[in-house]
Amino acid sequence: NGGGRAVENAEDIHGPRKDFTCHCWGKDNTVYASARCGTVSMFSHSSGEAVKVAAAVYLDNDTGVDDAAVKVGADVLVLIRDNLIAGYADSQIRYLHPTTLEVERELGVGSYNLVYTGRNDGAAEQNVHSLQPLSSALTPKFSTLVLGTAGGHLISLSLGVEEEEEDGMGEEETVTQLHGEMHAEPVYASSVVVGAPVPILLNGSVDGSLRVWNSSRRTLIETKTFPSSIFLCAGNSPNRPLAAFGTMDGILRVFYVSGTAEKVDVKTIYRCKLAATAVSSICFHPSKPLLAVVVIRDRRIFFLDYRADEKIRIIGVSELDEGIAPNTIAWRGTEGMELLVGTHS
């Protein structure tokens, strides 16, 4: 599972890529992005050129010498103060240097500790693919990263930043499974809710369930079921107790969290069928009451105004050119209106 060999072919760096799986903003107008073909790269925002590519990672014991070797990319990218955290498809979390993209540390998701499970889930025997990170959510003060995996696990990872227990996930030593009661299918959608009565984590799965967690106590508060819904993505408001979830059938739901520390209430305040196909990405603006939502097959990005919780409305739709399918999105800066779009083209 090692770091593999560095990419030497210029075509691998600057050539066409298919299926960007995730991206995030870096420092100094750079963008980090991972493609399904197995490359994690840093791009210049101004020129669009790849300026650095991480060493290739190969599945199982492949070295890359054999033409049949399978190269794997990352489905989760999160930039913290000193590192770019990449959750790779081989179930390894790699801490990359933000400038050189060299691997500085590796952490196997399979090494997690069990917390509040009530039973032995056989962590050491889990299939590597069931532990592949697919979604992520950060606690408000960036102390803990929560990952949803292909096998329905919920995993938390301490980022080494001090945070009071009532604001975050509590103190951790390594990778920790939050609860033994797992989703039946992969978890693609995770969201931390800001400003709720208690720290709340929402996880939506392919099995149609939405689980509400008290993240500081690591206890399950409630499980909501949405029959035939396949949750694919999520996002949260940076300053209000709102979270939005998108599903395979093109439905956008916005949830509002209220109540007290003793009784938390999560209710749907907005539901809209945007299209007949999947909602693939959701991104709240860092400071404005604005929400961007991608419907990949229709090549559309919807913009919604949520300044009034009960009167959320669509205020604009952008349709990309034929052959350009939007996949992931990210707002640049805290005040600007520039939106970065990663595409399948």
mmCIF file of C-alpha atoms in Angstrom:
data_model
loop_
_atom_site.group_PDB
_atom_site.id
_atom_site.type_symbol
_atom_site.label_atom_id
_atom_site.label_comp_id
_atom_site.label_asym_id
_atom_site.label_seq_id
_atom_site.Cartn_x
_atom_site.Cartn_y
_atom_site.Cartn_z
ATOM 1 C CA ASN A 1 0.000 0.000 0.000
ATOM 2 C CA GLY A 2 2.996 2.334 0.004
ATOM 3 C CA GLY A 3 3.343 5.702 -1.603
ATOM 4 C CA GLY A 4 4.218 4.129 -4.950
ATOM 5 C CA ARG A 5 6.269 5.923 -7.549
ATOM 6 C CA ALA A 6 6.028 9.527 -8.630
ATOM 7 C CA VAL A 7 4.187 10.404 -11.826
ATOM 8 C CA GLU A 8 6.776 11.084 -14.505
ATOM 9 C CA ASN A 9 4.730 11.299 -17.674
ATOM 10 C CA ALA A 10 3.735 14.896 -18.426
ATOM 11 C CA GLU A 11 0.511 13.580 -19.931
ATOM 12 C CA ASP A 12 -0.471 12.333 -16.463
ATOM 13 C CA ILE A 13 -0.162 15.883 -15.129
ATOM 14 C CA HIS A 14 -1.525 18.091 -17.883
ATOM 15 C CA GLY A 15 -3.538 15.649 -20.001
ATOM 16 C CA PRO A 16 -7.322 15.293 -19.862
ATOM 17 C CA ARG A 17 -8.794 13.777 -16.712
ATOM 18 C CA LYS A 18 -12.115 12.065 -16.272
ATOM 19 C CA ASP A 19 -14.262 12.084 -13.157
ATOM 20 C CA PHE A 20 -12.826 14.446 -10.568
ATOM 21 C CA THR A 21 -14.020 12.945 -7.303
ATOM 22 C CA CYS A 22 -13.310 15.812 -4.898
ATOM 23 C CA HIS A 23 -11.376 19.048 -4.476
ATOM 24 C CA CYS A 24 -10.671 21.826 -1.999
ATOM 25 C CA TRP A 25 -9.059 25.254 -2.000
ATOM 26 C CA GLY A 26 -5.412 25.580 -1.030
ATOM 27 C CA LYS A 27 -3.283 28.564 -0.151
ATOM 28 C CA ASP A 28 -2.005 31.240 -2.556
ATOM 29 C CA ASN A 29 -4.664 30.658 -5.224
ATOM 30 C CA THR A 30 -4.091 26.924 -5.531
ATOM 31 C CA VAL A 31 -6.643 24.138 -5.818
ATOM 32 C CA TYR A 32 -6.216 20.505 -4.792
ATOM 33 C CA ALA A 33 -8.167 17.918 -6.773
ATOM 34 C CA SER A 34 -8.358 14.139 -7.055
ATOM 35 C CA ALA A 35 -9.382 12.275 -10.186
ATOM 36 C CA ARG A 36 -10.830 8.781 -10.347
ATOM 37 C CA CYS A 37 -7.927 7.759 -12.582
ATOM 38 C CA GLY A 38 -5.727 7.909 -9.471
ATOM 39 C CA THR A 39 -4.040 11.315 -9.459
ATOM 40 C CA VAL A 40 -4.055 13.844 -6.618
ATOM 41 C CA SER A 41 -2.819 17.177 -7.961
ATOM 42 C CA MET A 42 -2.328 20.818 -7.035
ATOM 43 C CA PHE A 43 -3.489 23.307 -9.671
ATOM 44 C CA SER A 44 -2.782 26.979 -10.178
ATOM 45 C CA HIS A 45 -6.040 28.899 -9.907
ATOM 46 C CA SER A 46 -4.886 31.568 -12.364
ATOM 47 C CA SER A 47 -3.557 29.314 -15.144
ATOM 48 C CA GLY A 48 -5.443 26.078 -14.536
ATOM 49 C CA GLU A 49 -2.190 24.136 -14.906
ATOM 50 C CA ALA A 50 -1.178 21.307 -12.571
ATOM 51 C CA VAL A 51 1.903 22.475 -10.677
ATOM 52 C CA LYS A 52 2.419 19.392 -8.526
ATOM 53 C CA VAL A 53 1.217 15.779 -8.523
ATOM 54 C CA ALA A 54 1.354 13.425 -5.545
ATOM 55 C CA ALA A 55 3.187 10.132 -5.860
ATOM 56 C CA ALA A 56 0.973 7.428 -7.282
ATOM 57 C CA VAL A 57 -0.696 4.972 -4.911
ATOM 58 C CA TYR A 58 -1.451 1.461 -6.109
ATOM 59 C CA LEU A 59 -4.050 -0.974 -4.818
ATOM 60 C CA ASP A 60 -2.929 -3.887 -2.657
ATOM 61 C CA ASN A 61 0.731 -4.720 -3.283
ATOM 62 C CA ASP A 62 0.988 -3.315 -6.809
ATOM 63 C CA THR A 63 4.187 -1.372 -7.441
ATOM 64 C CA GLY A 64 3.166 0.267 -10.687
ATOM 65 C CA VAL A 65 5.739 -1.659 -12.711
ATOM 66 C CA ASP A 66 3.102 -3.981 -14.129
ATOM 67 C CA ASP A 67 0.776 -2.402 -16.714
ATOM 68 C CA ALA A 68 -2.154 -4.083 -14.944
ATOM 69 C CA ALA A 69 -1.428 -2.270 -11.667
ATOM 70 C CA VAL A 70 -4.472 -0.419 -10.316
ATOM 71 C CA LYS A 71 -3.816 3.184 -9.285
ATOM 72 C CA VAL A 72 -6.160 4.654 -6.688
ATOM 73 C CA GLY A 73 -7.082 8.243 -5.925
ATOM 74 C CA ALA A 74 -8.742 10.017 -3.013
ATOM 75 C CA ASP A 75 -12.450 10.518 -2.337
ATOM 76 C CA VAL A 76 -11.839 12.961 0.534
ATOM 77 C CA LEU A 77 -9.532 16.014 0.542
ATOM 78 C CA VAL A 78 -9.369 18.360 3.538
ATOM 79 C CA LEU A 79 -6.792 21.112 4.042
ATOM 80 C CA ILE A 80 -5.757 21.784 7.635
ATOM 81 C CA ARG A 81 -3.043 24.073 8.977
ATOM 82 C CA ASP A 82 -0.003 21.901 8.252
ATOM 83 C CA ASN A 83 -1.249 19.199 5.888
ATOM 84 C CA LEU A 84 -3.593 18.173 3.128
ATOM 85 C CA ILE A 85 -5.496 15.155 4.463
ATOM 86 C CA ALA A 86 -6.387 12.674 1.721
ATOM 87 C CA GLY A 87 -8.677 9.677 2.282
ATOM 88 C CA TYR A 88 -7.646 7.177 -0.366
ATOM 89 C CA ALA A 89 -9.583 4.298 -1.908
ATOM 90 C CA ASP A 90 -7.166 1.789 -0.332
ATOM 91 C CA SER A 91 -8.579 2.797 3.085
ATOM 92 C CA GLN A 92 -5.469 4.729 4.074
ATOM 93 C CA ILE A 93 -5.535 8.312 5.328
ATOM 94 C CA ARG A 94 -2.438 10.121 4.065
ATOM 95 C CA TYR A 95 -1.145 13.419 5.415
ATOM 96 C CA LEU A 96 0.400 15.233 2.431
ATOM 97 C CA HIS A 97 2.710 18.247 2.580
ATOM 98 C CA PRO A 98 0.603 21.178 1.270
ATOM 99 C CA THR A 99 3.326 22.356 -1.137
ATOM 100 C CA THR A 100 5.240 19.268 -2.258
ATOM 101 C CA LEU A 101 2.362 16.743 -1.871
ATOM 102 C CA GLU A 102 4.849 14.307 -0.361
ATOM 103 C CA VAL A 103 3.368 11.788 2.071
ATOM 104 C CA GLU A 104 4.402 12.733 5.610
ATOM 105 C CA ARG A 105 2.250 10.253 7.494
ATOM 106 C CA GLU A 106 -0.081 7.338 6.806
ATOM 107 C CA LEU A 107 -2.904 6.100 8.997
ATOM 108 C CA GLY A 108 -4.917 2.984 8.249
ATOM 109 C CA VAL A 109 -8.647 3.397 8.789
ATOM 110 C CA GLY A 110 -8.708 -0.266 9.797
ATOM 111 C CA SER A 111 -6.799 0.602 12.988
ATOM 112 C CA TYR A 112 -9.757 2.362 14.589
ATOM 113 C CA ASN A 113 -10.797 2.014 18.234
ATOM 114 C CA LEU A 114 -14.361 0.980 19.027
ATOM 115 C CA VAL A 115 -16.376 3.454 21.115
ATOM 116 C CA TYR A 116 -19.889 2.909 22.540
ATOM 117 C CA THR A 117 -20.468 -0.106 20.341
ATOM 118 C CA GLY A 118 -21.758 -2.518 22.949
ATOM 119 C CA ARG A 119 -20.292 -5.382 20.947
ATOM 120 C CA ASN A 120 -17.180 -6.519 19.129
ATOM 121 C CA ASP A 121 -17.551 -5.617 15.462
ATOM 122 C CA GLY A 122 -14.354 -7.369 14.424
ATOM 123 C CA ALA A 123 -12.548 -4.246 13.277
ATOM 124 C CA ALA A 124 -9.385 -6.133 12.404
ATOM 125 C CA GLU A 125 -11.311 -8.418 10.054
ATOM 126 C CA GLN A 126 -13.135 -5.735 8.098
ATOM 127 C CA ASN A 127 -12.684 -5.839 4.336
ATOM 128 C CA VAL A 128 -10.387 -3.015 3.269
ATOM 129 C CA HIS A 129 -12.945 -1.718 0.769
ATOM 130 C CA SER A 130 -15.648 -1.366 3.460
ATOM 131 C CA LEU A 131 -13.395 1.135 5.246
ATOM 132 C CA GLN A 132 -12.792 3.354 2.214
ATOM 133 C CA PRO A 133 -13.522 6.988 3.210
ATOM 134 C CA LEU A 134 -16.296 8.452 1.031
ATOM 135 C CA SER A 135 -17.497 11.577 2.838
ATOM 136 C CA SER A 136 -16.210 14.027 5.421
ATOM 137 C CA ALA A 137 -17.358 16.638 7.920
ATOM 138 C CA LEU A 138 -15.283 18.956 10.127
ATOM 139 C CA THR A 139 -16.243 20.080 13.616
ATOM 140 C CA PRO A 140 -16.641 23.889 13.844
ATOM 141 C CA LYS A 141 -13.185 24.532 15.341
ATOM 142 C CA PHE A 142 -11.423 22.070 13.042
ATOM 143 C CA SER A 143 -10.384 19.725 15.857
ATOM 144 C CA THR A 144 -11.960 16.550 14.478
ATOM 145 C CA LEU A 145 -12.583 15.104 11.024
ATOM 146 C CA VAL A 146 -15.527 12.709 10.694
ATOM 147 C CA LEU A 147 -15.498 10.226 7.805
ATOM 148 C CA GLY A 148 -18.266 8.081 6.340
ATOM 149 C CA THR A 149 -17.038 4.853 4.757
ATOM 150 C CA ALA A 150 -18.093 2.430 2.040
ATOM 151 C CA GLY A 151 -19.145 -0.128 4.652
ATOM 152 C CA GLY A 152 -21.445 2.228 6.547
ATOM 153 C CA HIS A 153 -18.960 3.015 9.325
ATOM 154 C CA LEU A 154 -18.683 6.432 10.965
ATOM 155 C CA ILE A 155 -15.061 7.232 11.773
ATOM 156 C CA SER A 156 -13.605 10.208 13.647
ATOM 157 C CA LEU A 157 -10.016 11.427 13.428
ATOM 158 C CA SER A 158 -8.380 13.885 15.811
ATOM 159 C CA LEU A 159 -6.581 16.709 14.000
ATOM 160 C CA GLY A 160 -4.485 17.679 17.014
ATOM 161 C CA VAL A 161 -6.286 20.975 17.634
ATOM 162 C CA GLU A 162 -7.533 21.655 21.164
ATOM 163 C CA GLU A 163 -11.258 22.073 21.431
ATOM 164 C CA GLU A 164 -13.605 22.118 24.391
ATOM 165 C CA GLU A 165 -15.666 18.981 24.722
ATOM 166 C CA GLU A 166 -19.010 20.712 24.462
ATOM 167 C CA ASP A 167 -18.047 22.211 21.086
ATOM 168 C CA GLY A 168 -16.592 19.142 19.428
ATOM 169 C CA MET A 169 -16.128 15.418 19.478
ATOM 170 C CA GLY A 170 -14.038 15.144 22.637
ATOM 171 C CA GLU A 171 -10.447 14.047 22.939
ATOM 172 C CA GLU A 172 -9.128 11.294 20.649
ATOM 173 C CA GLU A 173 -5.875 9.374 20.318
ATOM 174 C CA THR A 174 -6.271 7.841 16.874
ATOM 175 C CA VAL A 175 -8.977 6.808 14.415
ATOM 176 C CA THR A 176 -12.194 6.055 16.304
ATOM 177 C CA GLN A 177 -15.415 4.392 15.223
ATOM 178 C CA LEU A 178 -18.286 6.439 16.592
ATOM 179 C CA HIS A 179 -20.844 3.698 17.104
ATOM 180 C CA GLY A 180 -21.385 0.021 16.520
ATOM 181 C CA GLU A 181 -24.833 0.567 15.033
ATOM 182 C CA MET A 182 -23.704 1.126 11.470
ATOM 183 C CA HIS A 183 -25.559 2.072 8.328
ATOM 184 C CA ALA A 184 -26.419 -0.890 6.121
ATOM 185 C CA GLU A 185 -24.886 0.767 3.056
ATOM 186 C CA PRO A 186 -22.144 3.309 2.222
ATOM 187 C CA VAL A 187 -22.210 6.753 3.863
ATOM 188 C CA TYR A 188 -21.631 9.438 1.218
ATOM 189 C CA ALA A 189 -23.245 12.391 3.017
ATOM 190 C CA SER A 190 -21.986 13.818 6.328
ATOM 191 C CA SER A 191 -22.583 17.202 7.912
ATOM 192 C CA VAL A 192 -21.755 18.899 11.222
ATOM 193 C CA VAL A 193 -24.478 21.346 12.309
ATOM 194 C CA VAL A 194 -23.387 24.702 13.754
ATOM 195 C CA GLY A 195 -25.451 26.509 16.403
ATOM 196 C CA ALA A 196 -27.625 23.584 17.462
ATOM 197 C CA PRO A 197 -28.601 23.018 21.147
ATOM 198 C CA VAL A 198 -25.838 20.373 21.351
ATOM 199 C CA PRO A 199 -23.064 19.470 18.881
ATOM 200 C CA ILE A 200 -24.866 17.595 16.094
ATOM 201 C CA LEU A 201 -23.555 15.326 13.347
ATOM 202 C CA LEU A 202 -25.893 14.206 10.553
ATOM 203 C CA ASN A 203 -25.064 11.205 8.373
ATOM 204 C CA GLY A 204 -27.081 10.149 5.328
ATOM 205 C CA SER A 205 -26.569 6.750 3.741
ATOM 206 C CA VAL A 206 -27.366 4.856 0.567
ATOM 207 C CA ASP A 207 -29.847 2.854 2.655
ATOM 208 C CA GLY A 208 -32.149 5.895 2.933
ATOM 209 C CA SER A 209 -31.499 6.542 6.620
ATOM 210 C CA LEU A 210 -30.476 9.858 8.146
ATOM 211 C CA ARG A 211 -28.871 9.485 11.567
ATOM 212 C CA VAL A 212 -28.719 12.293 14.113
ATOM 213 C CA TRP A 213 -25.797 12.118 16.547
ATOM 214 C CA ASN A 214 -24.792 14.036 19.652
ATOM 215 C CA SER A 215 -21.192 14.316 18.505
ATOM 216 C CA SER A 216 -19.660 15.282 21.862
ATOM 217 C CA ARG A 217 -21.209 12.297 23.657
ATOM 218 C CA ARG A 218 -21.023 9.999 20.611
ATOM 219 C CA THR A 219 -24.615 8.910 21.103
ATOM 220 C CA LEU A 220 -27.302 8.293 18.518
ATOM 221 C CA ILE A 221 -30.265 10.638 19.087
ATOM 222 C CA GLU A 222 -32.570 9.637 16.269
ATOM 223 C CA THR A 223 -32.765 7.763 12.981
ATOM 224 C CA LYS A 224 -34.978 9.195 10.265
ATOM 225 C CA THR A 225 -35.940 7.024 7.304
ATOM 226 C CA PHE A 226 -36.645 8.245 3.787
ATOM 227 C CA PRO A 227 -37.764 5.235 1.730
ATOM 228 C CA SER A 228 -36.125 4.854 -1.699
ATOM 229 C CA SER A 229 -33.810 7.804 -1.007
ATOM 230 C CA ILE A 230 -30.109 7.398 -1.683
ATOM 231 C CA PHE A 231 -28.207 10.206 0.042
ATOM 232 C CA LEU A 232 -25.181 11.280 -2.003
ATOM 233 C CA CYS A 233 -23.981 14.639 -0.652
ATOM 234 C CA ALA A 234 -24.443 17.156 2.149
ATOM 235 C CA GLY A 235 -23.457 20.611 3.316
ATOM 236 C CA ASN A 236 -24.032 22.825 6.336
ATOM 237 C CA SER A 237 -24.571 26.517 6.930
ATOM 238 C CA PRO A 238 -21.515 28.130 8.560
ATOM 239 C CA ASN A 239 -23.545 30.211 11.015
ATOM 240 C CA ARG A 240 -27.021 28.688 11.375
ATOM 241 C CA PRO A 241 -28.284 25.229 12.449
ATOM 242 C CA LEU A 242 -29.092 24.176 8.886
ATOM 243 C CA ALA A 243 -27.904 21.225 6.822
ATOM 244 C CA ALA A 244 -28.789 20.316 3.239
ATOM 245 C CA PHE A 245 -28.768 16.813 1.735
ATOM 246 C CA GLY A 246 -29.046 15.699 -1.878
ATOM 247 C CA THR A 247 -30.244 12.337 -3.182
ATOM 248 C CA MET A 248 -29.902 10.132 -6.251
ATOM 249 C CA ASP A 249 -33.412 11.029 -7.469
ATOM 250 C CA GLY A 250 -32.692 14.764 -7.657
ATOM 251 C CA ILE A 251 -34.298 15.856 -4.380
ATOM 252 C CA LEU A 252 -32.793 18.559 -2.167
ATOM 253 C CA ARG A 253 -33.785 18.577 1.505
ATOM 254 C CA VAL A 254 -32.854 21.232 4.049
ATOM 255 C CA PHE A 255 -33.037 20.302 7.738
ATOM 256 C CA TYR A 256 -33.315 22.693 10.686
ATOM 257 C CA VAL A 257 -32.036 21.624 14.110
ATOM 258 C CA SER A 258 -33.679 23.125 17.204
ATOM 259 C CA GLY A 259 -34.942 22.133 20.648
ATOM 260 C CA THR A 260 -32.991 21.772 23.891
ATOM 261 C CA ALA A 261 -30.026 19.778 25.134
ATOM 262 C CA GLU A 262 -32.492 17.219 26.515
ATOM 263 C CA LYS A 263 -34.662 17.007 23.401
ATOM 264 C CA VAL A 264 -33.212 17.798 19.983
ATOM 265 C CA ASP A 265 -35.624 18.341 17.110
ATOM 266 C CA VAL A 266 -34.571 17.881 13.467
ATOM 267 C CA LYS A 267 -37.213 18.854 10.941
ATOM 268 C CA THR A 268 -37.387 19.247 7.180
ATOM 269 C CA ILE A 269 -38.021 22.899 6.292
ATOM 270 C CA TYR A 270 -37.466 22.633 2.543
ATOM 271 C CA ARG A 271 -37.910 19.866 -0.020
ATOM 272 C CA CYS A 272 -37.604 20.369 -3.757
ATOM 273 C CA LYS A 273 -37.202 17.953 -6.644
ATOM 274 C CA LEU A 274 -34.635 19.791 -8.738
ATOM 275 C CA ALA A 275 -34.337 17.140 -11.432
ATOM 276 C CA ALA A 276 -34.912 13.496 -12.265
ATOM 277 C CA THR A 277 -31.224 12.702 -11.751
ATOM 278 C CA ALA A 278 -28.689 12.892 -8.937
ATOM 279 C CA VAL A 279 -27.747 15.907 -6.841
ATOM 280 C CA SER A 280 -23.972 15.459 -6.680
ATOM 281 C CA SER A 281 -22.662 18.420 -4.661
ATOM 282 C CA ILE A 282 -23.903 21.014 -2.155
ATOM 283 C CA CYS A 283 -21.998 24.060 -0.939
ATOM 284 C CA PHE A 284 -23.124 26.845 1.419
ATOM 285 C CA HIS A 285 -21.497 30.255 0.948
ATOM 286 C CA PRO A 286 -19.075 31.074 3.820
ATOM 287 C CA SER A 287 -20.799 34.338 4.762
ATOM 288 C CA LYS A 288 -23.886 34.963 2.618
ATOM 289 C CA PRO A 289 -27.276 33.181 2.859
ATOM 290 C CA LEU A 290 -26.576 31.470 -0.445
ATOM 291 C CA LEU A 291 -26.543 27.796 -1.341
ATOM 292 C CA ALA A 292 -25.168 26.221 -4.548
ATOM 293 C CA VAL A 293 -26.414 22.790 -5.636
ATOM 294 C CA VAL A 294 -25.212 20.666 -8.561
ATOM 295 C CA VAL A 295 -27.336 18.337 -10.690
ATOM 296 C CA ILE A 296 -24.662 16.558 -12.663
ATOM 297 C CA ARG A 297 -26.594 14.912 -15.508
ATOM 298 C CA ASP A 298 -28.473 18.099 -16.390
ATOM 299 C CA ARG A 299 -25.213 20.124 -16.294
ATOM 300 C CA ARG A 300 -26.954 22.594 -13.968
ATOM 301 C CA ILE A 301 -25.996 24.498 -10.836
ATOM 302 C CA PHE A 302 -28.905 25.838 -8.771
ATOM 303 C CA PHE A 303 -28.512 28.851 -6.485
ATOM 304 C CA LEU A 304 -30.858 29.187 -3.507
ATOM 305 C CA ASP A 305 -31.507 32.029 -1.053
ATOM 306 C CA TYR A 306 -32.042 30.776 2.506
ATOM 307 C CA ARG A 307 -32.083 34.038 4.478
ATOM 308 C CA ALA A 308 -35.583 33.153 5.679
ATOM 309 C CA ASP A 309 -35.567 29.570 6.980
ATOM 310 C CA GLU A 310 -39.139 28.831 6.045
ATOM 311 C CA LYS A 311 -38.989 30.616 2.679
ATOM 312 C CA ILE A 312 -35.994 29.099 0.933
ATOM 313 C CA ARG A 313 -36.203 29.768 -2.797
ATOM 314 C CA ILE A 314 -34.317 29.198 -6.028
ATOM 315 C CA ILE A 315 -32.930 32.510 -7.309
ATOM 316 C CA GLY A 316 -30.923 31.331 -10.299
ATOM 317 C CA VAL A 317 -29.819 28.405 -12.448
ATOM 318 C CA SER A 318 -26.603 28.107 -14.438
ATOM 319 C CA GLU A 319 -26.437 25.524 -17.222
ATOM 320 C CA LEU A 320 -23.006 24.510 -18.470
ATOM 321 C CA ASP A 321 -22.178 23.831 -22.096
ATOM 322 C CA GLU A 322 -22.832 20.457 -23.713
ATOM 323 C CA GLY A 323 -20.232 17.895 -22.651
ATOM 324 C CA ILE A 324 -19.275 19.737 -19.447
ATOM 325 C CA ALA A 325 -20.825 17.918 -16.499
ATOM 326 C CA PRO A 326 -20.336 19.664 -13.116
ATOM 327 C CA ASN A 327 -19.472 17.370 -10.233
ATOM 328 C CA THR A 328 -18.013 19.197 -7.217
ATOM 329 C CA ILE A 329 -18.129 22.885 -6.242
ATOM 330 C CA ALA A 330 -16.448 25.229 -3.755
ATOM 331 C CA TRP A 331 -16.815 28.943 -2.998
ATOM 332 C CA ARG A 332 -13.579 30.934 -3.049
ATOM 333 C CA GLY A 333 -12.949 33.232 -0.081
ATOM 334 C CA THR A 334 -15.433 34.420 2.511
ATOM 335 C CA GLU A 335 -16.953 37.446 0.768
ATOM 336 C CA GLY A 336 -16.524 36.872 -2.962
ATOM 337 C CA MET A 337 -18.975 35.243 -5.369
ATOM 338 C CA GLU A 338 -16.506 33.123 -7.321
ATOM 339 C CA LEU A 339 -17.442 29.451 -7.512
ATOM 340 C CA LEU A 340 -14.953 26.727 -8.463
ATOM 341 C CA VAL A 341 -16.519 23.833 -10.420
ATOM 342 C CA GLY A 342 -14.901 20.436 -10.922
ATOM 343 C CA THR A 343 -16.272 18.593 -13.964
ATOM 344 C CA HIS A 344 -16.366 15.142 -15.537
ATOM 345 C CA SER A 345 -14.839 16.531 -18.704
#
